Structures are given as C-alpha cells and as structure tokens.
Short mmCIF file of C-alpha atoms and ligand atoms in Angstrom, two decimals:
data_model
loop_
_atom_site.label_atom_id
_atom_site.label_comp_id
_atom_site.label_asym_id
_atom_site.label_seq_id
_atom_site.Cartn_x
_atom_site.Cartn_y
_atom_site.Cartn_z
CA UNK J 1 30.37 30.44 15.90
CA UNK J 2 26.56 30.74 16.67
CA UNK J 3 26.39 32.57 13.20
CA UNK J 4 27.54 30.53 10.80
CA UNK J 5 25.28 27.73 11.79
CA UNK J 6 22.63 26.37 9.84
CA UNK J 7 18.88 27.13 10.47
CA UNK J 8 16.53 24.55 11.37
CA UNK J 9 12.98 24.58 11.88
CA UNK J 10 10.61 22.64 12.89
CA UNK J 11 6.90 21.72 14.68
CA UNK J 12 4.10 19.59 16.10
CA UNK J 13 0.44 20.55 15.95
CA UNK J 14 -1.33 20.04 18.75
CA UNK J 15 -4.35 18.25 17.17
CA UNK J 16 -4.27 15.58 19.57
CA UNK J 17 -2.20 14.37 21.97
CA UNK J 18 1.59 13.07 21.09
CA UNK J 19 2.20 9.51 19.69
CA UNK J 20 5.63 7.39 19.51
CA UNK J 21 5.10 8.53 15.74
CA UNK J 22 5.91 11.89 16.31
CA UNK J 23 8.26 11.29 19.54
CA UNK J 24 10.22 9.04 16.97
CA UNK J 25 10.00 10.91 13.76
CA UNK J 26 10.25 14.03 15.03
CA UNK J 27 11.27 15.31 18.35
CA UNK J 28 14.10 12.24 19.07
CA UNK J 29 16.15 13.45 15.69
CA UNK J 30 16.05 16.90 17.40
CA UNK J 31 17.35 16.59 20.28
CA UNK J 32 20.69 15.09 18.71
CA UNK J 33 20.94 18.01 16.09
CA UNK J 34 20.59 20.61 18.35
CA UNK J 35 24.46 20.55 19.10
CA UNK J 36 25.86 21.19 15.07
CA UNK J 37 22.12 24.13 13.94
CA UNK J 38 20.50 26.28 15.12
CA UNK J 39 16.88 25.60 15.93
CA UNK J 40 13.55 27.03 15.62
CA UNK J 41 11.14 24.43 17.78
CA UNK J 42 7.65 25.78 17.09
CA UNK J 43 4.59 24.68 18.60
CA UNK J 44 2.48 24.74 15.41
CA UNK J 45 -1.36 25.90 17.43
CA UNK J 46 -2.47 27.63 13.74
CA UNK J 47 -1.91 24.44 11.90
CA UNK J 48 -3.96 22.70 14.42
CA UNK J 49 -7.02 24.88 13.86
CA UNK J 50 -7.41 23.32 10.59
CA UNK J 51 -9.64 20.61 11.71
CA UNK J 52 -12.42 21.84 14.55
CA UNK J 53 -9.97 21.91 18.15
CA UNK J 54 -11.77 22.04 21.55
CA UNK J 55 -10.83 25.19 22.66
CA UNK J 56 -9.37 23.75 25.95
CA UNK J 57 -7.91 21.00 24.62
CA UNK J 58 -6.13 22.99 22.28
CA UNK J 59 -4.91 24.86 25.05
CA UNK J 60 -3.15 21.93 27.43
CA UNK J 61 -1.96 20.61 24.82
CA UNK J 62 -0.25 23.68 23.24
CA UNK J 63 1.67 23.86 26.70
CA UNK J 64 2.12 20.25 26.97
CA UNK J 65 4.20 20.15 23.50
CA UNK J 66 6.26 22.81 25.20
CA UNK J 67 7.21 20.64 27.91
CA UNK J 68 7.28 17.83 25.97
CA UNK J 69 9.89 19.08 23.81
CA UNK J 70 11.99 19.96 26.58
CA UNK J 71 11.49 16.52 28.54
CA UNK J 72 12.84 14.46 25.77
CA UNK J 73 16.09 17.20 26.00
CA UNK J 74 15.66 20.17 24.01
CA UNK J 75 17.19 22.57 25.52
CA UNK J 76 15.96 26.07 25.92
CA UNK J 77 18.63 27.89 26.47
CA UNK J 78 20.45 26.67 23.24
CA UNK J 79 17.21 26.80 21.06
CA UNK J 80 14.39 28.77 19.97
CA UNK J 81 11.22 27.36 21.47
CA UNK J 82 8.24 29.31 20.80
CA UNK J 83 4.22 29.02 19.80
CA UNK J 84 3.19 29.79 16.46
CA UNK J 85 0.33 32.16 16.96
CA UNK J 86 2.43 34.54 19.20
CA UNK J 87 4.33 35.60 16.10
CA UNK J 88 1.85 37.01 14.03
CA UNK J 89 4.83 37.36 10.88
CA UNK J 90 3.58 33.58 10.44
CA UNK J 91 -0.02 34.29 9.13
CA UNK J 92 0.72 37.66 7.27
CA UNK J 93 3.66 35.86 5.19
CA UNK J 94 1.07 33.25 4.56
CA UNK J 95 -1.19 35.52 2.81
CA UNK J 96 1.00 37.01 1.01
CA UNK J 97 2.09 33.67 -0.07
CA UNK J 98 -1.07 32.34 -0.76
CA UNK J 99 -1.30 35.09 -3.46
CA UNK J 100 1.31 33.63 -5.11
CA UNK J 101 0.31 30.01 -4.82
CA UNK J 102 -2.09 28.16 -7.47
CA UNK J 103 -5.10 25.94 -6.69
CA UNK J 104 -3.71 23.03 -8.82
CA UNK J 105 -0.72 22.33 -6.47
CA UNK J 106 -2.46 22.33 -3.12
CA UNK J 107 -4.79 20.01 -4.54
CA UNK J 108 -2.02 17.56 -5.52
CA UNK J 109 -1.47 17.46 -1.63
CA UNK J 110 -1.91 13.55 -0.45
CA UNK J 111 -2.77 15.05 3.06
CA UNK J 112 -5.22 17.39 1.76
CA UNK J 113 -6.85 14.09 -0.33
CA UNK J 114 -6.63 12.20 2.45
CA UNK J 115 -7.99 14.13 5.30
CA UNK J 116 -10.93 15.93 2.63
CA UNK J 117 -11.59 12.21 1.35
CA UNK J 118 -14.77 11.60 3.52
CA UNK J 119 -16.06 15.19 3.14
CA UNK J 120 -18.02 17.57 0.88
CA UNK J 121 -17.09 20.38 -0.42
CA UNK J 122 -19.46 22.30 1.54
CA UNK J 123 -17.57 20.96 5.39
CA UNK J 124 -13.81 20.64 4.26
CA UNK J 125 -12.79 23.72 5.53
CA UNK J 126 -10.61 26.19 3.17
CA UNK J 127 -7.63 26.00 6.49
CA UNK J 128 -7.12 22.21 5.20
CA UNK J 129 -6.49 22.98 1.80
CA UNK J 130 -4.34 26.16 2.54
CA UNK J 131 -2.31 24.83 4.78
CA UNK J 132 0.79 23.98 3.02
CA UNK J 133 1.09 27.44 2.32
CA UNK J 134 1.20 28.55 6.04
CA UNK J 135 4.27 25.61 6.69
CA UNK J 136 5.67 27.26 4.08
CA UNK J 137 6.20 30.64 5.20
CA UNK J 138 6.53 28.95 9.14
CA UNK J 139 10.06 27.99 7.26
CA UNK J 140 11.10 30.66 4.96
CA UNK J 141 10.55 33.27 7.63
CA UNK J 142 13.80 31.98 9.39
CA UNK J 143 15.59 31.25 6.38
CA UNK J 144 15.72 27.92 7.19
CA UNK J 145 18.22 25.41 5.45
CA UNK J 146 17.02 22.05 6.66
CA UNK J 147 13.80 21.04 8.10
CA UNK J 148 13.62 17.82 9.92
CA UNK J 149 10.42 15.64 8.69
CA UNK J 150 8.76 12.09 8.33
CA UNK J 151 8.73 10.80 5.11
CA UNK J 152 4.80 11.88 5.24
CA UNK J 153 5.45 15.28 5.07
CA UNK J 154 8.10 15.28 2.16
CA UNK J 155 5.28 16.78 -0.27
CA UNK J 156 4.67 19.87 1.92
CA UNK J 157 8.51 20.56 1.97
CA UNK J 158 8.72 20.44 -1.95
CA UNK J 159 5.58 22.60 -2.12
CA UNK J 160 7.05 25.11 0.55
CA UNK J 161 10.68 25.33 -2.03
CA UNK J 162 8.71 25.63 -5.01
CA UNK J 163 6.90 28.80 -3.43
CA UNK J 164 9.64 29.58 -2.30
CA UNK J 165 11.65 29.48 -5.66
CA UNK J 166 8.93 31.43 -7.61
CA UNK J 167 9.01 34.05 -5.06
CA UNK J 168 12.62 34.53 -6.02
CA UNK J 169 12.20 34.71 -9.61
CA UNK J 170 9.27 37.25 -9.43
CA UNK J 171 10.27 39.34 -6.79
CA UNK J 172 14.60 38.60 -6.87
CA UNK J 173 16.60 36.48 -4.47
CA UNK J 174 14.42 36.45 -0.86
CA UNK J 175 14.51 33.22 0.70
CA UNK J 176 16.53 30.16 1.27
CA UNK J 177 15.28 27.03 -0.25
CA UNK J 178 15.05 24.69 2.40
CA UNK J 179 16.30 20.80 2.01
CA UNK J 180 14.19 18.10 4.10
CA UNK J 181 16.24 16.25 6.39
CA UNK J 182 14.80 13.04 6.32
CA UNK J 183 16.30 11.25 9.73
CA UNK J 184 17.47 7.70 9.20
CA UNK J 185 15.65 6.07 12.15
CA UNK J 186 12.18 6.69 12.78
CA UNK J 187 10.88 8.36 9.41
CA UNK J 188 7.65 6.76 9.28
CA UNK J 189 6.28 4.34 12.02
CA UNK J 190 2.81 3.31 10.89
CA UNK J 191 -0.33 2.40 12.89
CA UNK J 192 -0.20 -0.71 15.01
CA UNK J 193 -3.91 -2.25 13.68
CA UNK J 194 -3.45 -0.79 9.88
CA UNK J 195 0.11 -1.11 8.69
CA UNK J 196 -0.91 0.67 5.86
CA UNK J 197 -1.37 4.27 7.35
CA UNK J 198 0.95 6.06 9.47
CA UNK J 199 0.77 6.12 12.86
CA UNK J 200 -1.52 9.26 13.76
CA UNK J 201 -2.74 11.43 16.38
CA UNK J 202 -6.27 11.86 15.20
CA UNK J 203 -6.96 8.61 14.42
CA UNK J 204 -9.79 6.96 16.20
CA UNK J 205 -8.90 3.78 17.15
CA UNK J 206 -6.41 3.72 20.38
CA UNK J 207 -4.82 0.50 19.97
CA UNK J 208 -3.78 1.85 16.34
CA UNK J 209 -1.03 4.22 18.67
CA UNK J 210 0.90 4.53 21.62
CA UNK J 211 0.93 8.28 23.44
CA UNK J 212 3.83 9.47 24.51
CA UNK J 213 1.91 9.86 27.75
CA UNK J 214 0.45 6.13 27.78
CA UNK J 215 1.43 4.64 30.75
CA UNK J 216 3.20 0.85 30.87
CA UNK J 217 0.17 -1.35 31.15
CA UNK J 218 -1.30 0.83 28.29
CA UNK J 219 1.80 -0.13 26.13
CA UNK J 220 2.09 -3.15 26.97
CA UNK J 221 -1.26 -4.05 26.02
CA UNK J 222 -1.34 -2.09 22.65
CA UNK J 223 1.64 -3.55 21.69
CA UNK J 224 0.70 -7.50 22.30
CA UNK J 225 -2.69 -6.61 20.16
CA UNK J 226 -0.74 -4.76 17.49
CA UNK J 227 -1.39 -6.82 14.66
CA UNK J 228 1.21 -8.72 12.39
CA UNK J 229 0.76 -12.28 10.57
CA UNK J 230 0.80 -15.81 10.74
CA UNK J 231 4.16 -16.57 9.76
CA UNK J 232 5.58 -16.46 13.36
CA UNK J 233 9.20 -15.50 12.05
CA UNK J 234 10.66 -11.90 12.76
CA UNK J 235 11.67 -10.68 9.64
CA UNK J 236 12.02 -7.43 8.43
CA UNK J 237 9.98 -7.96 5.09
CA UNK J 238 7.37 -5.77 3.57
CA UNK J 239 5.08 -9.24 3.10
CA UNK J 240 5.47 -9.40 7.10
CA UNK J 241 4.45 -4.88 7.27
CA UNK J 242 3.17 -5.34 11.08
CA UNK J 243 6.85 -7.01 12.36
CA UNK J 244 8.47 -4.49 10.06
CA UNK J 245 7.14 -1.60 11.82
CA UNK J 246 7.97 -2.98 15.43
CA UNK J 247 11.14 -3.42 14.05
CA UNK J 248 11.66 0.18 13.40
CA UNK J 249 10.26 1.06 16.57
CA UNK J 250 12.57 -1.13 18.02
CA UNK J 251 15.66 0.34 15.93
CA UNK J 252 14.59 4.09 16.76
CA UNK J 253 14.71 3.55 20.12
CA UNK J 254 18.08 0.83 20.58
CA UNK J 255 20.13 2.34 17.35
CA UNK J 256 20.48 -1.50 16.77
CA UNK J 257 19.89 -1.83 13.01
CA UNK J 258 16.98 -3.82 11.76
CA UNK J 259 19.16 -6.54 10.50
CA UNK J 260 20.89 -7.02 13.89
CA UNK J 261 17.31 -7.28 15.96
CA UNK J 262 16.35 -9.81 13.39
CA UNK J 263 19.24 -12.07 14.23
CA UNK J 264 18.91 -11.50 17.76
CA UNK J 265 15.04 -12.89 17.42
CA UNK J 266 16.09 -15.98 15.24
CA UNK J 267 13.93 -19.06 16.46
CA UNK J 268 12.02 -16.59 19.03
CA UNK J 269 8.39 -16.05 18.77
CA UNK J 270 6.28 -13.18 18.30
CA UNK J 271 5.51 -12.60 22.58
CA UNK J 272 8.74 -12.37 23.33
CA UNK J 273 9.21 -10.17 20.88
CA UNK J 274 6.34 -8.04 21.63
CA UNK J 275 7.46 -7.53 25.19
CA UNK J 276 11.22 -6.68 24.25
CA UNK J 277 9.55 -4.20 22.08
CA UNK J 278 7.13 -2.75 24.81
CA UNK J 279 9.43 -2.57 27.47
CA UNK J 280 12.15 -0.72 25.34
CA UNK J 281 8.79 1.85 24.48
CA UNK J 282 8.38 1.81 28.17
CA UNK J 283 11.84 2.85 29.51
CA UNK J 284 12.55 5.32 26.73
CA UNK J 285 9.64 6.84 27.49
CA UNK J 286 9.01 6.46 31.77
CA UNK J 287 11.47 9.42 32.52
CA UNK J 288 9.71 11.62 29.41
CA UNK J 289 7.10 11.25 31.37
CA UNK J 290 8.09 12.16 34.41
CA UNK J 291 9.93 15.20 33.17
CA UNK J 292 6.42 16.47 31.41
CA UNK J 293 4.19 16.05 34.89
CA UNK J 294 7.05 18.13 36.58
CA UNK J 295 7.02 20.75 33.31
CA UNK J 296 3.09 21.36 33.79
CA UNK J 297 3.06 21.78 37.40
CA UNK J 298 5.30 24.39 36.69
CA UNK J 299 3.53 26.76 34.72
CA UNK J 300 5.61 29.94 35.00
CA UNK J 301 8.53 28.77 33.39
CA UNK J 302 6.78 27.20 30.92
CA UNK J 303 5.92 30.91 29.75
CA UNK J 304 9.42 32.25 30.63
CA UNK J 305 10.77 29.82 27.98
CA UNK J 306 7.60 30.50 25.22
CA UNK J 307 8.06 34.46 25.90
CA UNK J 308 11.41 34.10 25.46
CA UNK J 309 11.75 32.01 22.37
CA UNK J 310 8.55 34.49 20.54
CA UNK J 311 10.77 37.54 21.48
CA UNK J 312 13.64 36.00 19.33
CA UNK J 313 11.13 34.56 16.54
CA UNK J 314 9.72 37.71 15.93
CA UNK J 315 12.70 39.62 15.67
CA UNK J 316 13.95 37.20 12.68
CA UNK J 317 10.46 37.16 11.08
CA UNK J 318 9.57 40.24 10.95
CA UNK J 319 13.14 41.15 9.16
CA UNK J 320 12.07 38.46 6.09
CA UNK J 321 8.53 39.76 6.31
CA UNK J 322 9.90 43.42 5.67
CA UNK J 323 11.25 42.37 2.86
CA UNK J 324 8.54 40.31 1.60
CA UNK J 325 6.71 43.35 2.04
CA UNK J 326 8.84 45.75 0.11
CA UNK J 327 9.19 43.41 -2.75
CA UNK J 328 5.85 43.08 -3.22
CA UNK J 329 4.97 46.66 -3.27
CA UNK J 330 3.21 46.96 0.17
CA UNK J 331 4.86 50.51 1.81
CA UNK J 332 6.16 49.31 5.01
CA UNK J 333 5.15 51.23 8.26
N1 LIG G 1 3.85 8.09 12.20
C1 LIG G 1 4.86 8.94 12.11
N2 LIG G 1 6.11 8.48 11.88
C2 LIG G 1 7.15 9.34 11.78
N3 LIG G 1 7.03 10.67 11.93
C3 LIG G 1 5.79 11.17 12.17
N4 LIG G 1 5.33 12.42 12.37
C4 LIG G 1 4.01 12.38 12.59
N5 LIG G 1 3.56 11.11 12.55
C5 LIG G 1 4.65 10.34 12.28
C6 LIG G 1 6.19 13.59 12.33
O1 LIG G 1 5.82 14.45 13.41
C7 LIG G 1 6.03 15.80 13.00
C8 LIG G 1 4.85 16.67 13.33
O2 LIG G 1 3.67 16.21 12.86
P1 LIG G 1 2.37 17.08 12.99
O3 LIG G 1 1.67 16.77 14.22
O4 LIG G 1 2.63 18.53 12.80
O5 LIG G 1 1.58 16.62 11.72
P2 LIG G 1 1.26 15.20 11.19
O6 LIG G 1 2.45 14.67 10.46
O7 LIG G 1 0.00 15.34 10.40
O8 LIG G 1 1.03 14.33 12.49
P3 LIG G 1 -0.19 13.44 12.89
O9 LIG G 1 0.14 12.77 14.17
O10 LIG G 1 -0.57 12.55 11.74
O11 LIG G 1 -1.30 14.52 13.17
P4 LIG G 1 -2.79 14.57 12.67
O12 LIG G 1 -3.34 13.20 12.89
O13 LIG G 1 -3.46 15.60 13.50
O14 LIG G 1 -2.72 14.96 11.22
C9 LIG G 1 6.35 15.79 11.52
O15 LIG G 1 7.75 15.96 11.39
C10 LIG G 1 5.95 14.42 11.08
O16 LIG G 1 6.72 13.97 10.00
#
C-alpha cells in the first residue's frame, strides 16, 4: 500500500551542468529505490542561486535535470518530480527555520568553508552560508525518512535532524528525523586531475569531470588523461587514489565489486584499463543521452510532468508548513 511507504527526498542543483558524480551518487541509486518509497525528486533551482547563475543557463538546465532524471528511469508516474521554486512552502519553512538555527553550526559547514575559502566577507553571499537551512526544510516538509546522499553531503543531513530535533522539543513532536541513506556504490567519485576533491560541477578544469552529456570522444579522452601514478598495477589502494576512483566508477556502473575488477586487471596495464573504464562510461551513458535530446525537444510534457509533481508537493508542504505555523504562534490564514 502506497501509504505505508517510506518518504524519500531528494535533489540536484542546477549550478552547472550534470557530472558522472552526481549521475553515480545520486540519480543511479534512485532509480532502483523507486520500487520499495515513495519519492520526492526535486529539482533544487533555489539552492543553485547561491552562487551568481546566468539567468538562462539556470533556466535549460533546470529543465534539463527534469529530463535527465527521467532518462536514466525515474518514472513520473510513480514519483513526485517537481522544481523547487514552484512550491513556495520551501522558502517560508526556511525562514522560519533559520530563526531557530544558530550561527555557530552553519559555520561548522565544510561546504560553506570550502566554497567561502577564497572570499571576503564582504562577496560570500549570506545564500551560501544559509543554505543548509533551506535543505533542511526541502526534507522535513515531506516528512521524509531517508534521504539518498554522497558521502559529501552527510554534514547537511545531520544539520537538517538536529533542526529538526530542536524544533520538536520547543515547539512538540512536528517532524520526522530523517536518516541519510548512504548508497553502497557510487558515494563519492572524486575529480579525475585532483583525487583529493570530489568530482564537481563547478569546478573549472574539464578534464577534472565527465558530463553526463559528454559525448564518447570527450570521455574517452578525459579518461586516458585522468591522472593516477607510476606504479602501473591496478589496485584498489588509497596510496594508488587516481586507480581507486576509476575503480569505483567502474564498480557503479558493472555492480562488479572492486576486488573482482582488480583480479580481472592482474598483469594488465593502465590503457587497457582506461578504455574498459571509458567505454563502460560510454554505454551506460549513450542511451541517457539520447533519452534527454528527445525529453527537450519535447517541451510540453516536460511541464505536464513539473505541474504535476508541484501540484502534489504543495499539497504535502503546505500541511507541515500549517503546522509549523501554528506552533510557532503565526495565526494561519
Ligand atoms: N562526486 C560525487 N560523487 C558522488 N555523489 C555526488 N554528488 C555530487 N557530486 C558527487 C551527489 O549529487 C547530489 C546532488 O548534488 P548537488 O548538485 O545538489 O550538490 P553538490 O553535492 O554540491 O554537487 P556538485 O556537483 O559538487 O555541485 P557544485 O559544484 O555546484 O557545488 C547529492 O546527493 C550529492 O551527494
């Protein structure tokens, strides 16, 4: 029964366009959950807003998310697809959560520090900082159970239950606390010239990621220049961090475990490697591809689906924000 499922929700913020990292991390682990919860699929356009967007930009690829999520087999009909700014319950319950959130724990945030690092005070724009607080009420609004996430986005989650949990205790039971669902394949693939940093949209050097819309030579190349070491052995070791990460690539996409490509590569070399690895990128991701070109030529029921799935999303929403509301003290309409 529909009712007794458990809520996920989740999102990508179209700050740039789509790498393997979040095709991977996030969207792949969706598609094979979709079956046992039920899903909230948000295209997060308010998170993206934190950092400067060009307006147009921000636009395709708001709609190209949409598609993209339903290329790589989300389906529709069973879940709730929808973009973020056309439920406005999203930024209210952020204010009012941000009235209950202190300055100390936001700036504890690693993305925060990370993405502020280069900046002073004066241009890192109070969005960045806040913006925890937003994902948080993006989930409690649905009273979400599990939210599907990288390993690199862990913090936010425990931020969003201890918000959560406060809430509660000041105002009496309101929200769920949500668990992170962490998937087992694919958590965190990290850049292809920086092991050290994840694999990222808005980084600036290309050949650090692939695009879910790169086409083959584009791969191909990127991969044979990602770097890895001089040992010439593939070994899943965190002294080799470059061969580990095609490794996991490699294991997101076969389901063979990172043990059994490691056996399979004994006495091989690194190119043949490298071109196992970007032809298995390449035919996971040619009929994604396809599917998306198709999706954006076809406009109208691209906005059949998002009208659809903000109709639902605001009916839950606005429930929990009522509530939020009354518990607060505001005197609802
Ligand atoms: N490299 C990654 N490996 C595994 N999962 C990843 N995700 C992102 N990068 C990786 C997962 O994708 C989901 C949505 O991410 P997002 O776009 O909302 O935010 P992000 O994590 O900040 O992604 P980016 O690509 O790094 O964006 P920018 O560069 O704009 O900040 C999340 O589930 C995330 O775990």
């Amino acid at each position: 029964m529909e009712e007794n499922k458990k809520v996920i929700f989740s999102g990508i913020k179209p700050s740039g366009d789509l790498t393997l990292g979040n095709y991977l991390g996030a969207i792949k682990n969706w598609v094979k959950l979709q079956d046992d919860y039920e899903c909230y699929f948000s295209v997060m356009n308010l998170h993206a807003i934190t950092v400067r967007q060009e307006p147009k930009d921000l636009r395709r690829r708001t709609l190209e998310i949409l598609a993209i999520y339903i290329a790589s087999g989300i389906d529709p009909e069973k879940n709730t697809l929808f973009i973020q700014s056309h439920v406005p319950a999203h930024s209210e319950a952020s204010w009012l959560l941000t009235c209950n959130t202190y300055m100390g724990e936001l700036s504890r945030m690693t993305q925060y520090k990370d993405k502020s690092k280069n900046m002073g005070d004066s241009s890192i724009g109070a969005g960045l900082f806040n913006y925890p607080i937003l994902m948080a009420a993006d989930i409690l609004l649905y009273n979400t159970d599990l939210v599907p996430v990288g390993t690199d986005q862990k913090q936010h989650l425990e931020i969003a239950r201890d918000i959560a949990e406060r809430f509660n205790r000041l105002y009496s039971q309101t929200f769920t606390i949500p668990d992170a669902y962490i998937p087992p394949a694919g958590a965190k693939i990290m850049d292809l010239q920086d092991s050290s940093k994840k694999m990222s949209k808005s980084e600036e050097n290309p050949n650090g990621y692939i695009l879910i819309m790169d086409p083959p030579e584009v791969i191909k190349k990127k991969i044979s220049r990602a770097v890895t070491d001089s040992l010439g052995v593939v070994n899943y070791s965190d002294d080799q961090p470059g061969v580990k990460n095609l490794i996991n690539i490699l294991s997101a996409i076969t389901n063979l475990s990172p043990e059994e490509i490691v056996k399979k590569y004994e006495g091989k070399g690194y190119a043949e490697f490298k071109s196992d690895v970007a032809e298995a990128i390449i035919n996971e991701l040619e009929p994604v591809q396809n599917k998306i070109q198709e999706l954006m030529e076809n406009k109208s029921y691209l906005e059949e689906i998002y009208r659809k799935g903000a109709e639902k999303a605001n009916y839950v929403s606005m429930k929990t924000l009522r509530k939020m509301q009354k518990k607060i003290g505001l005197i609802p309409r």
